[in-house]
PDB file of C-alpha atoms in Angstrom:
ATOM      1  CA  GLN A   1     -16.814  -5.970   9.865  1.00 83.00           C
ATOM      2  CA  VAL A   2     -13.252  -5.531   8.310  1.00 87.00           C
ATOM      3  CA  GLN A   3     -11.828  -2.085   8.079  1.00 86.00           C
ATOM      4  CA  PRO A   4      -8.657  -0.120   6.136  1.00 92.00           C
ATOM      5  CA  VAL A   5      -7.951   3.138   7.064  1.00 93.00           C
ATOM      6  CA  GLU A   6      -5.172   5.217   5.832  1.00 96.00           C
ATOM      7  CA  SER A   7      -2.824   7.766   5.864  1.00 95.00           C
ATOM      8  CA  GLY A   8       0.605   9.214   5.008  1.00 95.00           C
ATOM      9  CA  GLY A   9      -0.195  11.639   1.973  1.00 94.00           C
ATOM     10  CA  GLY A  10       0.697  15.077   1.392  1.00 97.00           C
ATOM     11  CA  LEU A  11       3.118  16.575  -0.970  1.00 98.00           C
ATOM     12  CA  VAL A  12       5.737  16.695  -1.873  1.00 98.00           C
ATOM     13  CA  GLN A  13       8.673  17.873  -3.488  1.00 98.00           C
ATOM     14  CA  ALA A  14      10.981  15.937  -5.985  1.00 98.00           C
ATOM     15  CA  GLY A  15      13.792  13.862  -3.580  1.00 98.00           C
ATOM     16  CA  GLY A  16      11.567  13.090  -1.039  1.00 98.00           C
ATOM     17  CA  SER A  17      10.051  10.825   0.925  1.00 98.00           C
ATOM     18  CA  LEU A  18       6.538  10.407   3.085  1.00 98.00           C
ATOM     19  CA  ARG A  19       6.037   6.778   4.584  1.00 98.00           C
ATOM     20  CA  LEU A  20       2.161   5.069   3.921  1.00 98.00           C
ATOM     21  CA  SER A  21       0.829   3.254   6.573  1.00 98.00           C
ATOM     22  CA  CYS A  22      -2.214   1.362   6.061  1.00 97.00           C
ATOM     23  CA  ALA A  23      -4.181  -0.647   9.778  1.00 96.00           C
ATOM     24  CA  ALA A  24      -6.380  -2.969   9.318  1.00 93.00           C
ATOM     25  CA  SER A  25      -9.662  -3.265  11.701  1.00 89.00           C
ATOM     26  CA  GLY A  26     -11.901  -5.555  13.011  1.00 88.00           C
ATOM     27  CA  SER A  27     -12.609  -9.601  13.736  1.00 87.00           C
ATOM     28  CA  ILE A  28      -8.934 -10.616  11.460  1.00 90.00           C
ATOM     29  CA  SER A  29      -7.558 -14.427  11.846  1.00 89.00           C
ATOM     30  CA  SER A  30      -4.327 -13.635   9.817  1.00 91.00           C
ATOM     31  CA  ILE A  31      -3.317 -11.294   6.522  1.00 93.00           C
ATOM     32  CA  ASN A  32      -1.193 -13.608   3.836  1.00 94.00           C
ATOM     33  CA  VAL A  33      -1.042 -10.786   1.571  1.00 95.00           C
ATOM     34  CA  MET A  34      -0.994  -7.306   1.720  1.00 97.00           C
ATOM     35  CA  GLY A  35       0.258  -4.122  -0.918  1.00 97.00           C
ATOM     36  CA  TRP A  36      -0.372  -0.865  -2.274  1.00 98.00           C
ATOM     37  CA  TYR A  37      -1.606   0.083  -5.776  1.00 98.00           C
ATOM     38  CA  ARG A  38      -1.358   2.845  -7.381  1.00 98.00           C
ATOM     39  CA  GLN A  39      -3.436   5.192 -10.132  1.00 98.00           C
ATOM     40  CA  PRO A  40      -1.961   8.009 -11.746  1.00 97.00           C
ATOM     41  CA  PRO A  41      -4.326  10.448 -13.200  1.00 95.00           C
ATOM     42  CA  GLY A  42      -5.387  10.054 -16.499  1.00 96.00           C
ATOM     43  CA  LYS A  43      -4.512   5.805 -15.937  1.00 96.00           C
ATOM     44  CA  GLN A  44      -5.467   2.672 -14.502  1.00 96.00           C
ATOM     45  CA  HIS A  45      -4.031   0.783 -10.736  1.00 95.00           C
ATOM     46  CA  GLU A  46      -1.096  -0.303 -10.897  1.00 97.00           C
ATOM     47  CA  LEU A  47       0.439  -2.606  -8.451  1.00 98.00           C
ATOM     48  CA  VAL A  48       2.955  -0.682  -6.594  1.00 98.00           C
ATOM     49  CA  ALA A  49       4.668  -3.565  -3.741  1.00 98.00           C
ATOM     50  CA  THR A  50       3.015  -7.200  -2.109  1.00 98.00           C
ATOM     51  CA  ILE A  51       4.949  -8.752   0.990  1.00 98.00           C
ATOM     52  CA  THR A  52       3.574 -11.298   2.856  1.00 96.00           C
ATOM     53  CA  SER A  53       3.234 -12.586   6.562  1.00 95.00           C
ATOM     54  CA  GLY A  54       6.520 -14.424   6.493  1.00 95.00           C
ATOM     55  CA  GLY A  55       8.033 -11.316   5.114  1.00 96.00           C
ATOM     56  CA  ASP A  56       8.448 -11.485   1.340  1.00 97.00           C
ATOM     57  CA  THR A  57       8.668  -9.012  -1.116  1.00 98.00           C
ATOM     58  CA  ASN A  58       7.578  -8.634  -4.656  1.00 98.00           C
ATOM     59  CA  TYR A  59       7.923  -4.584  -5.975  1.00 98.00           C
ATOM     60  CA  ALA A  60       6.894  -3.191  -9.422  1.00 98.00           C
ATOM     61  CA  ASP A  61      10.404  -1.832 -11.205  1.00 98.00           C
ATOM     62  CA  SER A  62       9.355   1.766 -11.129  1.00 97.00           C
ATOM     63  CA  VAL A  63      10.206   1.784  -8.146  1.00 98.00           C
ATOM     64  CA  LYS A  64      12.567  -0.734  -7.079  1.00 97.00           C
ATOM     65  CA  SER A  65      15.206   0.342  -4.966  1.00 96.00           C
ATOM     66  CA  ARG A  66      13.168   3.551  -3.937  1.00 98.00           C
ATOM     67  CA  PHE A  67      10.291   1.922  -2.401  1.00 98.00           C
ATOM     68  CA  THR A  68       9.962   0.118   0.852  1.00 98.00           C
ATOM     69  CA  ILE A  69       7.699  -2.482   1.722  1.00 98.00           C
ATOM     70  CA  SER A  70       6.697  -3.599   5.137  1.00 98.00           C
ATOM     71  CA  ARG A  71       3.819  -4.581   8.403  1.00 97.00           C
ATOM     72  CA  ASP A  72       3.249  -5.190  11.443  1.00 96.00           C
ATOM     73  CA  ASN A  73       1.302  -8.303  11.546  1.00 94.00           C
ATOM     74  CA  ALA A  74       1.020  -7.331  15.838  1.00 93.00           C
ATOM     75  CA  LYS A  75      -1.311  -4.400  14.429  1.00 94.00           C
ATOM     76  CA  ASN A  76      -2.499  -6.202  11.035  1.00 94.00           C
ATOM     77  CA  THR A  77      -0.550  -3.094   9.425  1.00 97.00           C
ATOM     78  CA  VAL A  78       1.168  -2.005   6.534  1.00 97.00           C
ATOM     79  CA  TYR A  79       3.835   1.109   5.456  1.00 98.00           C
ATOM     80  CA  LEU A  80       5.475   0.993   2.405  1.00 98.00           C
ATOM     81  CA  GLN A  81       8.007   4.407   2.482  1.00 98.00           C
ATOM     82  CA  MET A  82       8.975   6.803  -0.438  1.00 98.00           C
ATOM     83  CA  ASN A  83      12.103   8.068  -0.847  1.00 98.00           C
ATOM     84  CA  SER A  84      13.559  10.081  -3.771  1.00 98.00           C
ATOM     85  CA  LEU A  85      10.230  10.105  -5.094  1.00 98.00           C
ATOM     86  CA  LYS A  86       9.165  12.251  -8.589  1.00 98.00           C
ATOM     87  CA  PRO A  87       7.238  14.081 -10.240  1.00 98.00           C
ATOM     88  CA  VAL A  88       4.951  10.121 -12.094  1.00 97.00           C
ATOM     89  CA  ASP A  89       5.375   8.548  -8.719  1.00 98.00           C
ATOM     90  CA  THR A  90       2.103  11.598  -8.005  1.00 98.00           C
ATOM     91  CA  ALA A  91      -1.107   9.185  -7.252  1.00 98.00           C
ATOM     92  CA  VAL A  92      -3.916   8.371  -5.626  1.00 98.00           C
ATOM     93  CA  TYR A  93      -1.912   5.465  -3.341  1.00 98.00           C
ATOM     94  CA  TYR A  94      -4.599   1.984  -1.903  1.00 98.00           C
ATOM     95  CA  CYS A  95      -3.761  -0.775   0.530  1.00 97.00           C
ATOM     96  CA  ASN A  96      -5.262  -4.109  -0.758  1.00 97.00           C
ATOM     97  CA  PHE A  97      -5.751  -7.255   1.198  1.00 95.00           C
ATOM     98  CA  ARG A  98      -7.725 -10.708   1.613  1.00 93.00           C
ATOM     99  CA  PRO A  99      -8.462 -11.682   5.243  1.00 93.00           C
ATOM    100  CA  ARG A 100      -8.833 -15.153   7.291  1.00 92.00           C
ATOM    101  CA  ILE A 101     -11.496 -14.157  10.058  1.00 90.00           C
ATOM    102  CA  SER A 102     -12.601 -17.200  12.324  1.00 88.00           C
ATOM    103  CA  GLY A 103     -10.147 -18.672  10.112  1.00 87.00           C
ATOM    104  CA  ILE A 104     -12.143 -18.116   6.547  1.00 90.00           C
ATOM    105  CA  LEU A 105     -10.612 -16.482   3.412  1.00 89.00           C
ATOM    106  CA  ALA A 106     -12.130 -13.401   2.910  1.00 90.00           C
ATOM    107  CA  GLY A 107     -12.850 -10.559   0.628  1.00 90.00           C
ATOM    108  CA  ASN A 108     -10.672  -8.107  -1.058  1.00 92.00           C
ATOM    109  CA  TYR A 109     -10.618  -5.287   0.891  1.00 94.00           C
ATOM    110  CA  TRP A 110      -9.059  -1.521  -0.375  1.00 95.00           C
ATOM    111  CA  GLY A 111      -8.339   1.588   2.580  1.00 95.00           C
ATOM    112  CA  GLN A 112     -10.163   4.596   1.187  1.00 95.00           C
ATOM    113  CA  GLY A 113      -7.087   6.037  -1.175  1.00 96.00           C
ATOM    114  CA  THR A 114      -4.794   8.621   0.056  1.00 97.00           C
ATOM    115  CA  GLN A 115      -3.306  10.862  -2.150  1.00 97.00           C
ATOM    116  CA  VAL A 116       0.347  11.568  -2.684  1.00 98.00           C
ATOM    117  CA  THR A 117       1.030  14.363  -5.021  1.00 98.00           C
ATOM    118  CA  VAL A 118       4.924  15.188  -6.453  1.00 98.00           C
ATOM    119  CA  SER A 119       6.156  18.238  -7.708  1.00 98.00           C
ATOM    120  CA  SER A 120       9.387  18.933  -9.934  1.00 94.00           C
TER     121      SER A 120
END
């Protein structure tokens, strides 16, 4: 049973920083791509950033130069360092990944979501 567990959300003033973590536990062989998505109030899910096991990253234009995604492959954990936060970054943030279990590509897994609120 694969279980993603997120942590690190909260309330912060504009210009502040937060760090999100998502640890994937279970019988995981490997994970190629791990990512973060968010859902702002009243809006649809949107991509924030992704990272491959080799360290290649991809960011939404709205967060480039402010957010940094990283991962610890040994711990199957992905992080999102968020700096210079803006009120428009307010959203529920979800981690996402598709693991290999016993070498077989499994389904898509989502974290439980963590609320990030940025006050002006």
